[in-house]
């Protein structure tokens, strides 16, 4: 069982928006601003999409946005495109030097 | 271009040892703290270990404490994970990840670049 709870799957049609939730505790998501989201195509390196809850690295489309309320963080992808189909993982700093991750959410673009 | 390339994975029997490596390029390796993260089949990601820039500060997940050893060779731009007394539950893809951590007007901390991973299978 993963430390952070994500839905196993979400889906949407091209052009629609989807939101993926990530629930932790006050010791991780709720206690730090260091919440990140990764896009992962199997067999490839995970790609950073969001860091510090809502910041986008250079090159990540502004269709990707992040937010947090209490112990739950969220990733919203608007204007879905077929290339967005992938697994998405949330991550949070958990104190000392450790990080915790979610179980992953499979996004299907119908 | 930042690149992290893991290698050394393979099939081993329970109780055996294996050492995986991560070759870094495209950045000043010696200036970055590094992590190992793994993903068991069908499961989520799990943090495994941390090492600071000089190798003097190290941390492990409870699940591998006492069995795994992280190390680095800054002259060779390489990160290592020595895994001893391997168990079936250690079967996973092992990723190395770079930690970007700094403070300007505010502080930032994120695992910003990852490798593609190397598969370690522990089975009899």
Short mmCIF file of C-alpha atoms in Angstrom, two decimals:
data_model
loop_
_atom_site.label_atom_id
_atom_site.label_comp_id
_atom_site.label_asym_id
_atom_site.label_seq_id
_atom_site.Cartn_x
_atom_site.Cartn_y
_atom_site.Cartn_z
CA UNK A 1 0.00 0.00 0.00
CA UNK A 2 1.43 3.35 -1.08
CA UNK A 3 1.91 6.18 1.37
CA UNK A 4 -0.15 8.62 -0.71
CA UNK A 5 -3.57 7.67 -2.06
CA UNK A 6 -4.44 8.28 -5.69
CA UNK A 7 -7.33 6.98 -7.79
CA UNK A 8 -6.21 4.01 -9.85
CA UNK A 9 -7.60 5.44 -13.05
CA UNK A 10 -9.25 8.48 -14.59
CA UNK A 11 -10.39 9.14 -18.12
CA UNK A 12 -11.52 11.96 -20.33
CA UNK A 13 -12.12 12.90 -23.92
CA UNK A 14 -9.83 15.15 -25.91
CA UNK A 15 -10.40 18.76 -24.96
CA UNK A 16 -11.92 17.92 -21.59
CA UNK A 17 -10.38 18.43 -18.16
CA UNK A 18 -9.51 15.82 -15.56
CA UNK A 19 -8.35 16.13 -11.98
CA UNK A 20 -6.25 13.58 -10.12
CA UNK A 21 -6.25 13.69 -6.34
CA UNK A 22 -3.45 12.71 -3.99
CA UNK A 23 -4.23 12.28 -0.29
CA UNK A 24 -1.60 12.05 2.39
CA UNK A 25 -1.26 13.18 5.98
CA UNK A 26 -0.08 16.18 7.95
CA UNK A 27 3.37 14.54 8.01
CA UNK A 28 3.78 14.78 4.26
CA UNK A 29 1.36 16.52 1.87
CA UNK A 30 -0.22 18.65 4.57
CA UNK A 31 3.04 19.56 6.23
CA UNK A 32 5.22 20.65 3.32
CA UNK A 33 4.96 22.67 0.12
CA UNK A 34 7.25 20.15 -1.61
CA UNK A 35 4.54 18.29 -3.53
CA UNK A 36 5.37 17.15 -7.05
CA UNK A 37 3.65 15.38 -9.91
CA UNK A 38 5.27 13.11 -12.49
CA UNK A 39 4.13 11.80 -15.85
CA UNK A 40 5.37 8.29 -16.56
CA UNK A 41 5.21 6.32 -19.74
CA UNK A 42 6.23 2.71 -18.91
CA UNK A 43 9.81 2.00 -19.86
CA UNK A 44 10.74 5.66 -19.83
CA UNK A 45 12.03 8.05 -17.19
CA UNK A 46 9.38 9.75 -15.05
CA UNK A 47 8.98 13.36 -16.16
CA UNK A 48 8.46 16.19 -13.68
CA UNK A 49 5.25 18.07 -14.46
CA UNK A 50 4.56 20.08 -11.28
CA UNK A 51 6.70 20.96 -8.26
CA UNK A 52 6.15 22.99 -5.11
CA UNK A 53 2.42 22.19 -5.36
CA UNK A 54 1.72 24.39 -8.36
CA UNK A 55 4.89 25.38 -10.22
CA UNK A 56 5.57 24.15 -13.74
CA UNK A 57 9.09 23.40 -14.97
CA UNK A 58 10.13 25.04 -18.19
CA UNK A 59 8.60 23.25 -21.16
CA UNK A 60 5.56 21.84 -19.38
CA UNK A 61 2.34 23.15 -20.98
CA UNK A 62 0.16 25.44 -18.89
CA UNK A 63 -2.64 22.91 -19.38
CA UNK A 64 -1.10 21.21 -16.36
CA UNK A 65 -1.81 22.81 -13.00
CA UNK A 66 -1.50 21.81 -9.37
CA UNK A 67 -3.11 22.77 -6.10
CA UNK A 68 -3.32 21.65 -2.50
CA UNK A 69 -5.85 21.84 0.29
CA UNK A 70 -4.97 20.40 3.64
CA UNK A 71 -3.64 16.88 3.20
CA UNK A 72 -4.84 16.53 -0.40
CA UNK A 73 -3.04 17.71 -3.50
CA UNK A 74 -4.53 17.75 -6.97
CA UNK A 75 -3.29 17.74 -10.54
CA UNK A 76 -5.60 19.15 -13.18
CA UNK A 77 -5.04 18.63 -16.87
CA UNK A 78 -7.18 20.82 -19.06
CA UNK A 79 -7.66 20.59 -22.80
CA UNK A 80 -6.77 16.88 -22.77
CA UNK A 81 -4.64 15.65 -25.63
CA UNK A 82 -3.99 12.07 -26.69
CA UNK A 83 -0.32 12.41 -25.76
CA UNK A 84 -1.33 13.08 -22.15
CA UNK A 85 -2.27 9.41 -21.79
CA UNK A 86 0.17 8.05 -19.22
CA UNK A 87 0.57 7.14 -15.57
CA UNK A 88 0.73 10.04 -13.13
CA UNK A 89 2.37 9.92 -9.71
CA UNK A 90 2.27 12.41 -6.89
CA UNK A 91 5.14 12.83 -4.47
CA UNK A 92 5.70 14.67 -1.22
CA UNK A 93 8.68 15.38 0.97
CA UNK A 94 8.18 13.50 4.22
CA UNK A 95 10.82 14.97 6.47
CA UNK A 96 14.48 14.21 7.12
CA UNK A 97 15.66 13.05 3.69
CA UNK A 98 12.73 10.87 2.65
CA UNK A 99 10.00 11.19 0.08
CA UNK A 100 6.67 9.42 -0.27
CA UNK A 101 4.81 8.64 -3.43
CA UNK A 102 1.34 7.76 -4.57
CA UNK A 103 0.30 4.49 -6.12
CA UNK A 104 -0.14 6.10 -9.51
CA UNK A 105 -3.14 7.01 -11.64
CA UNK A 106 -3.61 5.72 -15.18
CA UNK A 107 -5.01 8.47 -17.39
CA UNK A 108 -6.90 7.26 -20.43
CA UNK A 109 -7.79 9.74 -23.14
CA UNK A 110 -10.86 8.30 -24.80
CA UNK B 1 21.07 17.70 -21.48
CA UNK B 2 20.73 16.05 -18.10
CA UNK B 3 20.94 12.28 -18.36
CA UNK B 4 20.77 9.54 -15.76
CA UNK B 5 21.35 5.99 -16.97
CA UNK B 6 20.92 3.05 -14.64
CA UNK B 7 22.54 -0.33 -15.22
CA UNK B 8 23.38 -3.56 -13.45
CA UNK B 9 19.94 -5.02 -12.93
CA UNK B 10 19.26 -8.69 -13.43
CA UNK B 11 17.89 -11.93 -12.02
CA UNK B 12 19.23 -13.12 -8.68
CA UNK B 13 18.14 -15.65 -6.11
CA UNK B 14 16.89 -14.74 -2.63
CA UNK B 15 19.77 -14.02 -0.29
CA UNK B 16 22.15 -13.02 -3.07
CA UNK B 17 23.69 -9.62 -3.76
CA UNK B 18 23.60 -7.19 -6.66
CA UNK B 19 25.02 -3.73 -7.31
CA UNK B 20 23.23 -1.30 -9.58
CA UNK B 21 24.78 1.86 -10.96
CA UNK B 22 23.62 5.22 -12.27
CA UNK B 23 25.77 7.17 -14.71
CA UNK B 24 25.16 10.90 -14.71
CA UNK B 25 25.91 13.39 -17.45
CA UNK B 26 24.90 16.87 -18.56
CA UNK B 27 25.31 18.48 -15.14
CA UNK B 28 27.84 18.87 -12.34
CA UNK B 29 27.15 15.58 -10.57
CA UNK B 30 29.21 16.45 -7.51
CA UNK B 31 26.95 19.41 -6.75
CA UNK B 32 23.72 17.43 -6.45
CA UNK B 33 22.29 15.17 -3.79
CA UNK B 34 20.89 11.94 -5.19
CA UNK B 35 18.19 9.37 -4.43
CA UNK B 36 17.20 5.85 -5.34
CA UNK B 37 13.50 5.12 -5.85
CA UNK B 38 11.98 1.79 -6.84
CA UNK B 39 8.76 0.49 -8.31
CA UNK B 40 7.64 -3.07 -7.74
CA UNK B 41 5.53 -4.69 -10.47
CA UNK B 42 2.04 -3.24 -10.50
CA UNK B 43 2.80 -1.00 -7.52
CA UNK B 44 3.54 2.64 -6.90
CA UNK B 45 6.88 4.29 -6.37
CA UNK B 46 8.82 3.75 -3.15
CA UNK B 47 11.67 5.90 -1.88
CA UNK B 48 14.74 3.77 -1.11
CA UNK B 49 17.79 5.84 -0.22
CA UNK B 50 19.48 9.25 -0.17
CA UNK B 51 23.06 10.48 -0.32
CA UNK B 52 24.40 14.01 -0.03
CA UNK B 53 26.96 15.55 -2.37
CA UNK B 54 30.02 14.30 -0.51
CA UNK B 55 28.63 10.97 0.60
CA UNK B 56 28.83 11.85 4.29
CA UNK B 57 25.07 11.92 4.92
CA UNK B 58 23.02 8.90 3.98
CA UNK B 59 19.50 7.69 4.71
CA UNK B 60 17.50 4.56 3.95
CA UNK B 61 13.93 3.40 3.98
CA UNK B 62 13.19 1.03 6.84
CA UNK B 63 12.50 -1.74 4.30
CA UNK B 64 16.14 -1.78 3.13
CA UNK B 65 18.01 -0.48 6.18
CA UNK B 66 20.92 -2.75 7.02
CA UNK B 67 20.82 -4.57 3.66
CA UNK B 68 21.37 -1.83 1.07
CA UNK B 69 24.30 0.59 0.81
CA UNK B 70 24.23 3.76 -1.26
CA UNK B 71 27.47 5.35 -2.44
CA UNK B 72 28.77 7.70 -5.09
CA UNK B 73 31.97 8.38 -7.01
CA UNK B 74 32.00 12.03 -8.01
CA UNK B 75 35.13 11.54 -10.11
CA UNK B 76 33.25 8.99 -12.20
CA UNK B 77 29.91 10.87 -12.11
CA UNK B 78 28.30 7.73 -10.78
CA UNK B 79 25.83 6.67 -8.10
CA UNK B 80 25.60 3.14 -6.76
CA UNK B 81 23.29 0.93 -4.75
CA UNK B 82 24.77 -2.23 -3.27
CA UNK B 83 21.95 -4.61 -2.41
CA UNK B 84 22.67 -7.55 -0.10
CA UNK B 85 20.44 -10.28 1.34
CA UNK B 86 17.95 -9.66 -1.43
CA UNK B 87 14.35 -10.72 -0.91
CA UNK B 88 11.56 -11.53 -3.34
CA UNK B 89 9.88 -8.29 -2.29
CA UNK B 90 12.90 -6.30 -3.50
CA UNK B 91 11.90 -7.14 -7.07
CA UNK B 92 11.41 -3.79 -8.75
CA UNK B 93 12.61 -1.29 -11.29
CA UNK B 94 15.23 0.85 -9.57
CA UNK B 95 15.46 4.50 -10.55
CA UNK B 96 18.08 7.07 -9.64
CA UNK B 97 16.83 10.62 -9.26
CA UNK B 98 18.52 13.98 -8.87
CA UNK B 99 17.48 16.27 -6.04
CA UNK B 100 17.21 19.94 -6.89
CA UNK B 101 17.28 21.83 -3.61
CA UNK B 102 18.10 25.48 -3.09
CA UNK B 103 16.90 28.61 -1.38
CA UNK B 104 16.54 31.97 -3.05
CA UNK B 105 13.62 34.17 -2.02
CA UNK B 106 12.06 30.88 -0.96
CA UNK B 107 13.27 27.31 -0.76
CA UNK B 108 12.75 24.65 -3.40
CA UNK B 109 13.14 20.91 -3.18
CA UNK B 110 12.20 18.44 -5.93
CA UNK B 111 13.41 15.23 -7.56
CA UNK B 112 13.70 16.86 -10.95
CA UNK B 113 15.42 14.32 -13.21
CA UNK B 114 15.10 10.55 -13.22
CA UNK B 115 16.65 7.73 -15.18
CA UNK B 116 14.74 5.06 -17.09
CA UNK B 117 15.41 2.48 -14.41
CA UNK B 118 16.99 -0.95 -14.20
CA UNK B 119 14.98 -4.09 -13.39
CA UNK B 120 16.04 -6.22 -10.45
CA UNK B 121 14.28 -9.56 -10.17
CA UNK B 122 14.70 -11.69 -7.06
CA UNK B 123 13.36 -15.17 -7.60
CA UNK B 124 14.28 -18.77 -6.97
#
